[in-house]
Each structure stands twice: as structure tokens, then as C-alpha cells.
Coordinates of C-alpha atoms in Angstrom, one line a residue:
X13 CA -42.6 0.5 32.7
X14 CA -41.2 -2.9 31.8
X15 CA -41.4 -2.5 28.0
X16 CA -39.3 0.6 27.2
X17 CA -36.1 -1.5 27.8
X18 CA -36.2 -3.4 24.5
X19 CA -37.4 -0.4 22.5
X20 CA -34.7 1.8 24.0
X21 CA -32.1 -0.9 23.1
X22 CA -33.4 -1.0 19.6
X23 CA -33.3 2.7 19.2
X24 CA -29.7 2.8 20.5
X25 CA -28.7 0.1 18.1
X26 CA -30.1 2.1 15.2
X27 CA -28.5 5.2 16.4
X28 CA -25.2 3.5 16.9
X29 CA -25.3 2.1 13.3
X30 CA -26.0 5.5 11.7
X31 CA -23.2 7.1 13.7
X32 CA -20.7 4.3 13.3
X33 CA -17.5 4.6 11.3
X34 CA -18.7 1.9 8.9
X35 CA -21.9 3.9 7.9
X36 CA -20.0 7.1 7.6
X37 CA -17.6 5.5 5.2
X38 CA -20.6 4.3 3.2
X39 CA -22.1 7.8 3.1
X40 CA -18.8 9.4 2.0
X41 CA -18.2 6.7 -0.6
X42 CA -21.8 7.2 -2.0
X43 CA -21.3 11.0 -2.3
X44 CA -17.9 10.5 -3.9
X45 CA -18.9 7.9 -6.4
X46 CA -22.1 9.8 -7.3
X47 CA -20.0 12.8 -8.3
X48 CA -17.5 10.7 -10.1
X49 CA -20.1 8.9 -12.2
X50 CA -21.9 12.1 -13.1
X51 CA -18.6 13.7 -14.2
X52 CA -17.3 10.6 -16.1
X53 CA -20.6 10.4 -18.0
X54 CA -20.9 14.1 -18.7
X55 CA -17.3 14.9 -19.7
X56 CA -17.5 12.5 -22.6
X57 CA -20.7 14.1 -23.8
X58 CA -19.2 17.6 -23.4
X59 CA -16.1 16.8 -25.4
X60 CA -18.2 15.3 -28.2
X61 CA -20.4 18.3 -28.3
X62 CA -17.5 20.8 -28.2
X63 CA -15.6 19.2 -31.1
X64 CA -18.5 19.2 -33.6
X65 CA -19.9 15.7 -32.9
X66 CA -16.5 14.1 -33.3
X67 CA -15.1 11.4 -31.0
X68 CA -11.5 12.7 -31.3
X69 CA -11.4 14.7 -28.0
X70 CA -13.1 11.8 -26.2
X71 CA -10.6 9.4 -27.5
X72 CA -7.7 11.7 -26.6
X73 CA -9.1 12.1 -23.1
X74 CA -9.5 8.3 -22.7
X75 CA -5.9 7.7 -23.9
X76 CA -4.5 10.4 -21.6
X77 CA -6.4 9.1 -18.5
X78 CA -5.4 5.4 -19.1
X79 CA -1.8 6.3 -19.9
X80 CA -1.5 8.5 -16.8
X81 CA -2.8 5.8 -14.4
X82 CA -0.6 3.2 -16.1
X83 CA 2.6 5.3 -15.6
X84 CA 1.8 6.9 -12.3
X85 CA -0.2 4.2 -10.5
X86 CA 2.7 2.9 -8.5
X87 CA 3.9 6.4 -7.6
X88 CA 0.4 7.4 -6.4
X89 CA 0.3 4.3 -4.3
X90 CA 3.7 5.0 -2.8
X91 CA 2.6 8.5 -1.9
X92 CA -0.4 7.0 -0.2
X93 CA 1.8 4.6 1.8
X94 CA 4.3 7.2 2.9
X95 CA 2.0 9.9 4.2
X96 CA -0.6 10.0 7.1
X97 CA -3.9 8.5 6.2
X98 CA -6.0 11.6 7.0
X99 CA -3.6 13.9 5.0
X100 CA -3.8 11.6 2.0
X101 CA -7.6 11.3 2.1
X102 CA -8.2 15.0 2.5
X103 CA -5.6 16.1 -0.1
X104 CA -6.9 13.7 -2.7
X105 CA -10.5 14.7 -2.0
X106 CA -9.7 18.5 -2.2
X107 CA -7.7 18.1 -5.4
X108 CA -10.2 15.8 -7.1
X109 CA -13.3 18.0 -6.4
X110 CA -11.5 21.3 -7.0
X111 CA -10.3 20.1 -10.4
X112 CA -13.9 19.0 -11.4
X113 CA -15.2 22.4 -10.2
X114 CA -12.6 24.3 -12.2
X115 CA -13.2 22.1 -15.2
X116 CA -17.0 22.6 -15.0
X117 CA -16.5 26.4 -14.8
X118 CA -14.1 26.3 -17.8
X119 CA -16.6 24.3 -19.8
X120 CA -19.4 26.7 -19.0
X121 CA -17.2 29.6 -20.4
X122 CA -16.5 27.6 -23.5
X123 CA -20.1 26.7 -24.1
X124 CA -21.2 30.2 -23.5
X125 CA -18.6 32.0 -25.7
X126 CA -17.5 29.3 -28.1
X127 CA -18.2 31.4 -31.2
X128 CA -16.1 34.3 -29.9
X129 CA -13.3 32.0 -28.8
X130 CA -13.1 30.4 -32.3
X131 CA -12.3 33.8 -33.8
X132 CA -9.6 34.8 -31.3
X133 CA -6.1 34.1 -32.5
X134 CA -7.3 31.7 -35.2
X135 CA -8.9 29.4 -32.7
X136 CA -5.8 28.9 -30.5
X137 CA -7.6 30.2 -27.4
X138 CA -10.3 27.5 -27.9
X139 CA -7.6 24.8 -28.5
X140 CA -5.9 25.9 -25.3
X141 CA -9.2 25.5 -23.4
X142 CA -9.6 22.0 -24.8
X143 CA -6.0 21.1 -23.6
X144 CA -6.8 22.7 -20.2
X145 CA -10.0 20.7 -19.8
X146 CA -8.4 17.4 -20.6
X147 CA -5.4 18.1 -18.4
X148 CA -7.4 19.2 -15.4
X149 CA -9.8 16.3 -15.8
X150 CA -6.9 13.9 -15.9
X151 CA -5.6 15.4 -12.6
X152 CA -9.0 14.9 -11.2
X153 CA -9.0 11.2 -12.3
X154 CA -5.5 10.7 -10.7
X155 CA -6.8 12.2 -7.4
X156 CA -9.8 9.9 -7.7
X157 CA -7.5 7.0 -8.0
X158 CA -5.7 8.0 -4.9
X159 CA -9.0 8.4 -3.0
X160 CA -10.1 4.9 -4.1
X161 CA -6.8 3.4 -3.0
X162 CA -6.8 5.0 0.4
X163 CA -10.5 4.6 1.3
X164 CA -11.5 1.3 -0.4
X165 CA -8.2 -0.5 0.0
X166 CA -6.9 0.8 3.3
X167 CA -9.4 2.6 5.5
X168 CA -12.0 -0.1 5.0
X169 CA -9.5 -2.7 6.2
X170 CA -8.7 -0.7 9.3
X171 CA -12.3 0.0 10.2
X172 CA -13.1 -3.7 9.8
X173 CA -10.4 -4.5 12.3
X174 CA -9.4 -8.2 12.3
X175 CA -12.9 -9.3 11.4
X176 CA -12.7 -10.9 7.9
X177 CA -16.4 -11.4 7.6
X178 CA -17.0 -7.7 8.4
X179 CA -14.5 -6.8 5.8
X180 CA -16.3 -8.9 3.2
X181 CA -19.6 -7.3 4.1
X182 CA -18.1 -3.8 3.8
X183 CA -16.5 -4.6 0.4
X184 CA -19.9 -6.0 -0.9
X185 CA -21.8 -2.9 0.4
X186 CA -19.3 -0.5 -1.2
X187 CA -19.7 -2.4 -4.5
X188 CA -23.5 -2.3 -4.3
X189 CA -23.2 1.5 -3.9
X190 CA -21.0 1.6 -7.0
X191 CA -23.6 -0.3 -9.0
X192 CA -26.5 1.9 -8.0
X193 CA -24.6 5.0 -8.7
X194 CA -23.5 3.7 -12.1
X195 CA -27.2 3.6 -13.0
X196 CA -28.7 6.6 -11.2
X197 CA -26.0 9.3 -11.5
X198 CA -25.8 9.3 -15.3
X199 CA -29.6 9.2 -15.5
X200 CA -29.9 12.4 -13.4
X201 CA -27.2 14.4 -15.2
X202 CA -28.5 13.1 -18.6
X203 CA -32.0 14.4 -17.8
X204 CA -30.6 17.8 -16.6
X205 CA -28.7 18.2 -19.9
X206 CA -31.7 17.0 -22.0
X207 CA -34.3 19.3 -20.4
X208 CA -31.8 22.1 -19.7
X209 CA -28.6 22.5 -21.6
X210 CA -24.9 21.5 -21.4
X211 CA -24.2 24.9 -19.8
X212 CA -26.7 24.0 -17.0
X213 CA -25.2 20.5 -16.7
X214 CA -21.7 21.9 -16.2
X215 CA -23.0 24.3 -13.5
X216 CA -24.9 21.5 -11.7
X217 CA -21.9 19.2 -11.6
X218 CA -19.6 22.0 -10.3
X219 CA -22.1 23.0 -7.6
X220 CA -22.6 19.3 -6.6
X221 CA -18.9 18.8 -6.2
X222 CA -18.5 21.9 -4.1
X223 CA -21.3 20.9 -1.7
X224 CA -20.2 17.2 -1.7
X225 CA -16.6 18.1 -1.0
X226 CA -17.5 19.9 2.2
X227 CA -19.7 17.0 3.4
X228 CA -17.2 14.4 2.5
X229 CA -14.4 16.3 4.3
X230 CA -16.5 16.3 7.5
X231 CA -17.3 12.6 7.1
X232 CA -13.7 11.7 6.7
X233 CA -12.8 13.6 9.9
X234 CA -15.6 11.8 11.8
X235 CA -14.4 8.4 10.6
X236 CA -10.9 9.3 11.6
X237 CA -12.0 10.4 15.1
X238 CA -14.1 7.2 15.6
X239 CA -11.3 4.9 14.5
X240 CA -8.1 5.6 16.4
X241 CA -6.2 2.9 14.5
X242 CA -6.3 5.1 11.4
X243 CA -3.9 7.5 13.2
X244 CA -1.2 4.8 13.4
X245 CA 0.6 3.0 10.6
X246 CA 2.2 0.1 12.4
X247 CA 5.6 -1.4 11.9
X248 CA 6.4 -4.8 10.4
X249 CA 5.7 -6.8 13.6
X250 CA 2.3 -5.2 14.0
X251 CA 1.5 -5.8 10.3
X252 CA 2.5 -9.4 10.5
X253 CA 0.3 -9.8 13.5
X254 CA -2.6 -8.3 11.7
X255 CA -2.1 -10.6 8.7
X256 CA -1.8 -13.5 11.2
X257 CA -5.2 -12.7 12.8
X258 CA -6.9 -12.3 9.4
X259 CA -5.3 -15.5 8.1
X260 CA -4.8 -18.0 10.9
X261 CA -3.2 -20.6 8.7
X262 CA -0.4 -18.3 7.7
X263 CA 1.1 -18.7 11.1
X264 CA 3.5 -21.3 9.7
X265 CA 4.7 -18.9 7.0
X266 CA 5.1 -16.0 9.4
X267 CA 7.1 -18.1 11.8
X268 CA 9.6 -18.9 9.0
X269 CA 12.9 -17.2 8.7
X270 CA 13.1 -13.8 6.9
X271 CA 14.7 -15.4 3.9
X272 CA 11.6 -17.5 3.4
X273 CA 9.1 -14.7 3.8
X274 CA 6.6 -14.5 1.0
X275 CA 6.3 -10.8 0.9
X276 CA 9.6 -8.8 0.7
X277 CA 9.0 -5.3 1.9
X278 CA 9.1 -2.5 -0.7
X279 CA 10.8 -0.2 1.7
X280 CA 13.6 -2.6 2.1
X281 CA 14.1 -2.7 -1.7
X282 CA 14.0 1.1 -1.8
X283 CA 16.5 1.3 1.1
X284 CA 19.1 -0.5 -1.0
X285 CA 18.6 1.8 -4.0
X286 CA 18.3 5.0 -2.1
X287 CA 21.2 7.0 -0.6
X288 CA 21.3 7.3 3.2
X289 CA 20.7 11.0 3.4
X290 CA 19.3 13.9 1.3
X291 CA 22.8 15.6 1.4
X292 CA 24.2 12.6 -0.5
X293 CA 21.7 12.9 -3.3
X294 CA 22.5 14.9 -6.4
X295 CA 20.1 16.6 -8.6
X296 CA 20.0 13.6 -11.1
X297 CA 19.4 11.2 -8.2
X298 CA 16.4 13.1 -7.0
X299 CA 15.0 13.3 -10.5
X300 CA 15.4 9.5 -10.8
X301 CA 13.6 8.9 -7.5
X302 CA 10.1 8.5 -9.2
X303 CA 11.6 5.9 -11.6
X304 CA 13.1 4.0 -8.7
X305 CA 9.8 4.2 -6.9
X306 CA 8.0 2.9 -10.1
X307 CA 10.5 0.0 -10.4
X308 CA 10.3 -0.9 -6.7
X309 CA 6.5 -0.9 -6.9
X310 CA 6.4 -3.3 -9.8
X311 CA 9.0 -5.5 -8.2
X312 CA 7.0 -5.5 -4.9
X313 CA 3.8 -6.4 -6.8
X314 CA 5.6 -9.3 -8.6
X315 CA 6.9 -10.6 -5.2
X316 CA 3.4 -10.7 -3.6
X317 CA 1.9 -14.1 -3.0
X318 CA -1.3 -12.9 -4.6
X319 CA 0.5 -11.9 -7.8
X320 CA -1.3 -14.5 -9.9
X321 CA -4.7 -13.5 -8.4
X322 CA -4.0 -9.8 -9.2
X323 CA -3.0 -10.7 -12.8
X324 CA -6.1 -12.8 -13.2
X325 CA -8.3 -9.8 -12.4
X326 CA -6.3 -7.6 -14.8
X327 CA -6.8 -10.0 -17.6
X328 CA -10.6 -9.6 -17.3
X329 CA -10.2 -6.0 -18.5
X330 CA -9.0 -7.3 -21.9
X331 CA -12.6 -7.8 -23.2
X332 CA -15.3 -6.3 -25.3
X333 CA -18.0 -8.1 -23.3
X334 CA -19.2 -5.3 -21.2
X335 CA -21.5 -2.3 -21.4
X336 CA -19.0 0.2 -22.8
X337 CA -19.3 2.2 -26.0
X338 CA -17.9 -0.6 -28.1
X339 CA -20.5 -3.3 -27.3
X340 CA -23.4 -0.8 -27.3
X341 CA -22.2 0.6 -30.6
X342 CA -22.2 -3.0 -32.0
X343 CA -25.7 -3.5 -30.6
X344 CA -26.9 -0.4 -32.4
X345 CA -25.6 -1.8 -35.7
X346 CA -27.5 -5.1 -34.9
X347 CA -30.8 -3.2 -34.7
X348 CA -31.2 -2.6 -30.9
X349 CA -32.5 0.9 -30.1
X350 CA -31.6 3.1 -27.1
X351 CA -34.7 2.0 -25.1
X352 CA -33.8 -1.7 -25.3
X353 CA -30.1 -0.9 -24.4
X354 CA -31.1 1.1 -21.4
X355 CA -33.1 -1.9 -20.2
X356 CA -30.2 -4.2 -20.8
X357 CA -27.9 -1.9 -18.8
X358 CA -30.4 -1.9 -16.0
X359 CA -30.5 -5.7 -16.1
X360 CA -26.7 -5.8 -16.0
X361 CA -26.6 -3.6 -12.9
X362 CA -29.1 -5.9 -11.2
X363 CA -27.0 -8.9 -12.1
X364 CA -23.9 -7.2 -10.7
X365 CA -25.7 -6.5 -7.4
X366 CA -26.8 -10.2 -7.3
X367 CA -23.1 -11.0 -7.7
X368 CA -22.1 -8.9 -4.7
X369 CA -24.8 -10.5 -2.6
X370 CA -23.8 -14.0 -3.8
X371 CA -20.2 -13.2 -2.8
X372 CA -20.9 -12.8 0.9
X373 CA -23.1 -15.9 1.0
X374 CA -20.7 -18.2 -0.9
X375 CA -17.7 -16.9 1.0
X376 CA -19.3 -17.9 4.3
X377 CA -20.1 -21.3 3.0
X378 CA -16.9 -22.1 1.1
X379 CA -14.2 -19.6 2.0
X380 CA -12.7 -16.7 0.1
X381 CA -10.3 -18.6 -2.2
X382 CA -13.0 -21.1 -3.2
X383 CA -15.4 -18.3 -3.8
X384 CA -13.0 -16.9 -6.5
X385 CA -12.8 -20.3 -8.1
X386 CA -16.6 -20.8 -8.1
X387 CA -17.2 -17.2 -9.4
X388 CA -14.6 -17.7 -12.2
X389 CA -16.2 -21.0 -13.3
X390 CA -19.7 -19.4 -13.3
X391 CA -18.4 -16.4 -15.4
X392 CA -16.8 -18.7 -18.0
X393 CA -19.8 -20.9 -18.3
X394 CA -22.0 -17.8 -18.9
X395 CA -19.6 -16.4 -21.5
X396 CA -20.1 -19.6 -23.6
X397 CA -23.4 -18.0 -24.7
X398 CA -21.3 -15.2 -26.1
X399 CA -19.2 -17.7 -28.0
X400 CA -22.3 -19.3 -29.3
X401 CA -23.6 -15.9 -30.5
X402 CA -20.6 -15.6 -32.9
X403 CA -21.9 -18.6 -34.9
X404 CA -25.7 -18.1 -34.3
X405 CA -28.0 -16.8 -37.1
X406 CA -27.9 -13.1 -37.5
X407 CA -24.2 -12.8 -36.6
X408 CA -22.2 -10.7 -39.1
X409 CA -19.1 -12.7 -38.3
X410 CA -17.2 -13.4 -41.5
X411 CA -13.6 -14.6 -41.6
X412 CA -13.4 -14.0 -45.4
X413 CA -13.6 -10.2 -44.7
X414 CA -10.3 -8.7 -43.5
X415 CA -10.5 -7.5 -39.9
X416 CA -8.3 -4.5 -40.9
X417 CA -10.6 -3.5 -43.8
X418 CA -11.8 -0.2 -42.3
X419 CA -8.4 0.7 -40.8
X420 CA -6.7 0.1 -44.2
X421 CA -9.4 2.1 -46.0
X422 CA -9.0 5.1 -43.8
X423 CA -5.2 5.0 -43.9
X424 CA -5.0 5.0 -47.8
X425 CA -7.6 7.8 -47.9
X426 CA -10.2 6.1 -50.0
X427 CA -13.9 6.7 -49.7
X428 CA -15.3 5.3 -46.5
X429 CA -16.9 1.9 -46.9
X430 CA -20.7 1.7 -46.2
X431 CA -20.0 -0.5 -43.1
X432 CA -17.5 2.0 -41.7
X433 CA -19.8 4.9 -42.4
X434 CA -22.7 3.1 -40.7
X435 CA -20.4 2.2 -37.8
X436 CA -19.3 5.9 -37.3
X437 CA -22.9 7.1 -37.6
X438 CA -24.1 4.6 -34.9
X439 CA -21.2 5.6 -32.6
X440 CA -22.0 9.3 -32.9
X441 CA -25.7 8.6 -32.4
X442 CA -25.0 6.8 -29.2
X443 CA -22.5 9.5 -28.1
X444 CA -25.2 12.1 -28.4
X445 CA -27.5 9.9 -26.3
X446 CA -30.3 9.8 -28.9
X447 CA -32.7 6.9 -29.1
X448 CA -33.3 6.8 -32.8
X449 CA -33.1 3.3 -34.3
X450 CA -30.1 2.8 -36.6
X451 CA -32.3 1.4 -39.4
X452 CA -35.8 2.1 -40.7
X453 CA -36.6 -1.5 -41.8
X454 CA -37.8 -4.1 -39.3
X455 CA -35.3 -6.9 -39.1
X456 CA -36.6 -10.5 -39.0
X457 CA -36.8 -12.2 -35.6
X458 CA -34.0 -14.7 -36.6
X459 CA -31.5 -11.8 -37.0
X460 CA -31.8 -11.0 -33.3
X461 CA -30.8 -14.5 -32.1
X462 CA -27.1 -13.7 -32.2
X463 CA -27.3 -10.3 -30.3
X464 CA -29.7 -11.9 -27.8
X465 CA -27.3 -14.7 -27.0
X466 CA -24.5 -12.1 -26.7
X467 CA -26.2 -9.9 -24.2
X468 CA -27.7 -12.8 -22.3
X469 CA -24.1 -14.1 -21.8
X470 CA -22.8 -10.7 -20.8
X471 CA -25.5 -10.0 -18.3
X472 CA -25.4 -13.5 -16.7
X473 CA -21.6 -13.3 -16.5
X474 CA -21.8 -10.2 -14.4
X475 CA -22.8 -12.3 -11.4
X476 CA -19.5 -14.2 -11.5
X477 CA -17.5 -11.2 -12.6
X478 CA -18.4 -9.0 -9.6
X479 CA -18.1 -11.8 -7.2
X480 CA -14.7 -12.6 -8.5
X481 CA -13.7 -9.0 -8.4
X482 CA -14.6 -8.8 -4.7
X483 CA -12.7 -12.0 -4.1
X484 CA -9.4 -10.6 -5.5
X485 CA -10.0 -7.3 -3.9
X486 CA -10.2 -8.9 -0.4
X487 CA -7.3 -11.2 -1.1
X488 CA -5.2 -8.1 -1.8
X489 CA -6.5 -6.3 1.3
X490 CA -5.7 -9.3 3.6
X491 CA -2.4 -10.4 2.1
X492 CA -0.6 -7.2 1.5
X493 CA 1.1 -5.6 4.5
X494 CA 0.0 -2.2 5.6
X495 CA 3.1 -0.3 4.4
X496 CA 2.6 -1.6 0.9
X497 CA -1.2 -1.4 0.4
X498 CA -1.0 1.8 -1.5
X499 CA 1.7 0.9 -4.0
X500 CA 0.4 -2.7 -4.6
X501 CA -3.1 -1.4 -5.3
X502 CA -1.6 1.4 -7.5
X503 CA 0.3 -1.2 -9.6
X504 CA -2.9 -3.3 -9.7
X505 CA -4.8 -0.3 -11.1
X506 CA -2.0 0.2 -13.7
X507 CA -2.3 -3.4 -14.8
X508 CA -6.0 -3.0 -15.1
X509 CA -5.6 0.1 -17.3
X510 CA -2.9 -1.6 -19.4
X511 CA -5.2 -4.5 -20.4
X512 CA -8.0 -2.1 -20.9
X513 CA -5.8 -0.1 -23.3
X514 CA -4.9 -3.2 -25.2
X515 CA -8.6 -4.0 -25.7
X516 CA -9.2 -0.6 -27.2
X517 CA -6.2 -1.0 -29.4
X518 CA -7.6 -4.4 -30.5
X519 CA -10.9 -2.7 -31.5
X520 CA -9.0 0.1 -33.4
X521 CA -7.2 -2.5 -35.4
X522 CA -10.4 -4.5 -36.3
X523 CA -13.3 -2.0 -36.1
X524 CA -15.7 -3.5 -38.7
X525 CA -18.7 -5.5 -37.5
X526 CA -17.6 -8.6 -39.4
X527 CA -14.6 -8.8 -37.0
X528 CA -16.6 -8.3 -33.8
X529 CA -17.1 -12.1 -33.5
X530 CA -13.3 -12.5 -33.5
X531 CA -13.0 -9.9 -30.8
X532 CA -15.5 -11.9 -28.7
X533 CA -13.5 -15.1 -29.1
X534 CA -10.3 -13.2 -28.1
X535 CA -12.0 -11.7 -25.1
X536 CA -13.3 -15.0 -23.9
X537 CA -9.8 -16.4 -24.3
X538 CA -8.2 -13.7 -22.2
X539 CA -10.9 -14.2 -19.5
X540 CA -10.2 -18.0 -19.6
X541 CA -6.4 -17.3 -19.2
X542 CA -7.1 -15.0 -16.3
X543 CA -9.1 -17.7 -14.5
X544 CA -6.4 -20.3 -15.2
X545 CA -4.0 -18.0 -13.4
X546 CA -6.4 -17.8 -10.5
X547 CA -6.8 -21.6 -10.5
X548 CA -3.0 -21.9 -10.2
X549 CA -3.0 -19.5 -7.3
X550 CA -5.9 -21.3 -5.6
X551 CA -4.4 -24.7 -6.1
X552 CA -1.0 -23.6 -4.8
X553 CA -2.8 -22.2 -1.7
X554 CA -5.2 -25.0 -0.9
X555 CA -4.0 -28.0 -2.9
X556 CA -6.6 -30.7 -3.4
X557 CA -8.7 -29.1 -0.7
X558 CA -9.8 -26.6 -3.3
X559 CA -12.3 -29.1 -4.6
X560 CA -13.7 -30.1 -1.2
X561 CA -16.8 -28.3 0.1
X562 CA -16.4 -27.4 3.8
X563 CA -18.8 -26.4 6.5
X564 CA -18.6 -22.9 8.1
X565 CA -17.3 -24.4 11.3
X566 CA -14.0 -25.3 9.7
X567 CA -12.5 -21.8 9.7
X568 CA -9.1 -23.2 8.8
X569 CA -10.6 -24.5 5.6
X570 CA -12.3 -21.2 4.7
X571 CA -9.2 -19.1 5.3
X572 CA -9.3 -15.9 3.3
X573 CA -5.6 -15.6 2.4
X574 CA -3.9 -18.9 2.6
X575 CA -0.8 -18.8 0.5
X576 CA 2.7 -20.2 0.0
X577 CA 6.0 -18.3 -0.1
X578 CA 6.7 -16.8 -3.5
X579 CA 10.3 -16.3 -4.8
X580 CA 11.5 -14.3 -7.7

């Protein structure tokens, strides 16, 4: 009768964990991201299939999505800030899943009756369906952005309380869930479409989102019930106290006069530009309100003490050194087949998971700001392999060939050059998820040296990349006051999409394989500039202590959000 005590205690601990708000957030996030990854993978394939194996619809969809988040990111974040947390989470969840369900049903109709739709009104009905699919899918993506901001950037902070270590662990776990879903979700829906059909794939995704929406809705309600703090959005004093507890060494800054505050509130800025009452507002004034919100959001972002850290993260999006369609298309042209690419993508995901695990360990040893500096240095060192690949044997890099050759050829309407034709064929082959090798002949081993160095650098750099991403994410979480979390993260998403758009424009201007080496050098340069920005932020925050290793006991040395006042 003496032994049941420890066993009972262990069972209670396990039960408490599986019923805790933290675990419920993990479950909800896993369901949400699983559906997102399936849809994001499938919608590109659906659009290619619908438009006769052309990338036009996919390109239009990508441009619309990126442009929408770029323009509306701050407005979405402001909406998150100004409304109750539960209402925001539930509304964005319902809108996102409902749009995916409607999109899936619409695509099923198009796949089933495409031949009939082509003949109706000279194909205008089919064109209208394409427009509806892209529009509704874009609304789903905007709702997904709102969900990510409110759950990952706000709810997680509240559930963690004032425990910075718990917040770091939760961020790392959320990122590991993302990495696993990035691998497994596309594999599942890809197999369904391969052994079934696109019609069945659309139906499966719609059904999944319907079931997932109900479960996620219930999980959100449970988390809200278990965390009373979510029901209250505190005032300035409570928010400053929260930041003070998360960042003990910011006491000096918080005790300063309001004129010296490092984070001017957005609502104060808005109060100056907004009339006192709705009666005083004219029609034009109300129409200009979104523009004022957009401007106030960007001004508030610029005034943050973590502005340079946020910009450094955004600059990492200006790169071709990732596992997107651009790099994989280049790999096809260099002789790698689909089987090898799938293994490389798996290795990349494992490397990313290692980066999230390394983040929690390094942060405990060296502190959050130093973790970002160490992660950035590690990423840059690994990317030197990519730089070496540009000049290694087997690289098609040739400065004597104009980077704009393919673009110029298409614009003047001449016959497509062999390189451009091969590039398009490879891209379409990858878009259709086939595993056929791009060439019949077996290339000599030496010709693989360049592409091997390239992907070795990309995969190894993922450790530093994901650790750095988590560092900046937590810096934003801990340094931005509660009333501005939504709008600041919305602007951060806009910045990320802006640099991502620029990298696609860069590829459009120089699409031929001889210019890919130039794109690699430009990408590494932008990554280096981003990390220089972070170094400036870190040095301004810690000074010479940045280069001193510290023991875990010195909490004031490992502060997560030590910063100096920033003035405009």
C-alpha cells in the first residue's frame, strides 16, 4: 500500500500535461498547420493541372497572395489587437477553413465538368471559376495569417506567463510541429492524388478541413477556459510590468520618463490622427481609416527597439537558397532526379529540427540575444559552401552570358533558346510531381561537385536559420507590448513577403541557369546584410558583453530582450 503514491503522482502528471493549455495549443496548431500544408501543396498542383500544365495560374496565385499580405498585413494585425482574443481566433479559424472547403468543392466541380464549362459562354464560366478559386484561396491565406499572429505571437506568450524559458520551449515545439507537417502533409495528399485523382484529393482536403475546424474550435475554447489571462487585454501599466518581468534589465528603461520610452504606442499615434467621435468623421475620413492604420502600423514597427532584428529576419527571405521551386528546378537541370531531391528535402527538415533543439540549448547557456548572433554566424559559415559551389567544377555559372538572355528572347518573340526550353520543361516536370530524370545521359561524377556543395550548404545552414528565426520571433514576443503585438507581427509578415517578392522578381529577370550562380552570390549578400543588422542590434543591446560567454546563473547576462531606447 506504500507504492501507489509515486505511481499515482506520475499518472496525475501525465494527465495534467495532456489536459494543459500548452498541450492543447500544440494539438490545435498541429491540426491547423497540417491542413495548411496540404492545401498549400495541393492548390499549386491543382492550378497547374487546370491550366493545361502551365505555371501561369500558379504564378498569379503566388503574386496575389504575396501582394495581399504585403498590403494588408498591418491592417490584419491591427484587427487582431483591437478585438477580443477568442473572437479573433474563432473568426479567423472559421473563415480560413470555410474558404478552403468552398475552394475544394469548387475545384471538384471544375475537374468533373471542365469540358462542359469550356464550351459555356466561350469559356468565360471556366475563367470565372479560376478567378473565384484564386480569390477565395487568397482570403483563406489572409485568415491563416491572422490565425498565426493571434495564436503563435499572442496566445503562446500569455500561456507561457512570465516564464521566458517556457516561452522558448513552446516556440521551439511549435516550430518542430511545423517542420514535421512540412514533410508529412504533402506526402499524404500527394499519395492520395497519385493513387486516386485530383477530384478525390479536393474532396479529401475539404473533408479534412471540415472535421479539423470543429476540433480546433473546441480546442481553442478549452485553452481559453484554462487560461483566464486570455480574457483580459491589460493596459499600459500591466503591459510594462509584463515586459519588466520578462526582461529584468529593462527596469532602467521603463523607469525613464515617457519622452525616453523606447516603444511609442500605436494607439497614441492613431489618437492624434483620428477624430474624437464617429459623428465627426465624414465618409472620406472613414474610407481613409485603413490607410491611417497602415501608416501607423509601419511607424510603430519602425519605432520598436527590435526594428533591426525584425529587418534582419526579413532580409533572409531574399534568397534562392531554400527548397522552393526555384532551387529544385535548378537541381533538376543539374541532373538530380526526384528521388534524390526528396531525400535532400527530408535531410533539410531534419536539419531544421536540429536547429530548433539547438536554439533551446544555446539560449539557456548564452541568452537569447547571443543565440541569434551565434545562429547567424553559423548560417553564414555554412552558406560559404554555396558560394564555393558557384566556382566549383560542374557549375554552369558564366558571366559572359547575359543574365537577361531568356527574358529578352521571350520579349522579342524569337524562338525559345534550348536552355530556356529545357528550364521550362524541368519546371513543368517538377510541378507535375514526376520523378523522371531530366536527361538520359549519365553525367560524369565531377559535374555533381557544384550541386553537391550547393545543397550541402543549404541543408547545413538550416540549423542556424531556424535557430535565428526562433530568436527573432521570441525577441518580438517579449519586447512588443500587448496592445501592439498584432500590428507589429502583421508588419513583420509584410516585410517578409516584400523581400520574398523581390527574390522572385530577381529570378524572373535572370532565369537562365548560367545566371543562377549570380543569384546565389546576391542571396548570400542579403543574408550577410541581414545578420549585420542583427549584430548592430545585439551590440547596441549588450555592448562588449556580446562576446563574453556567461554561465546560466547570471540571468542578467542572458536577458532575452535587453534593448536601448530607439528614437525616430
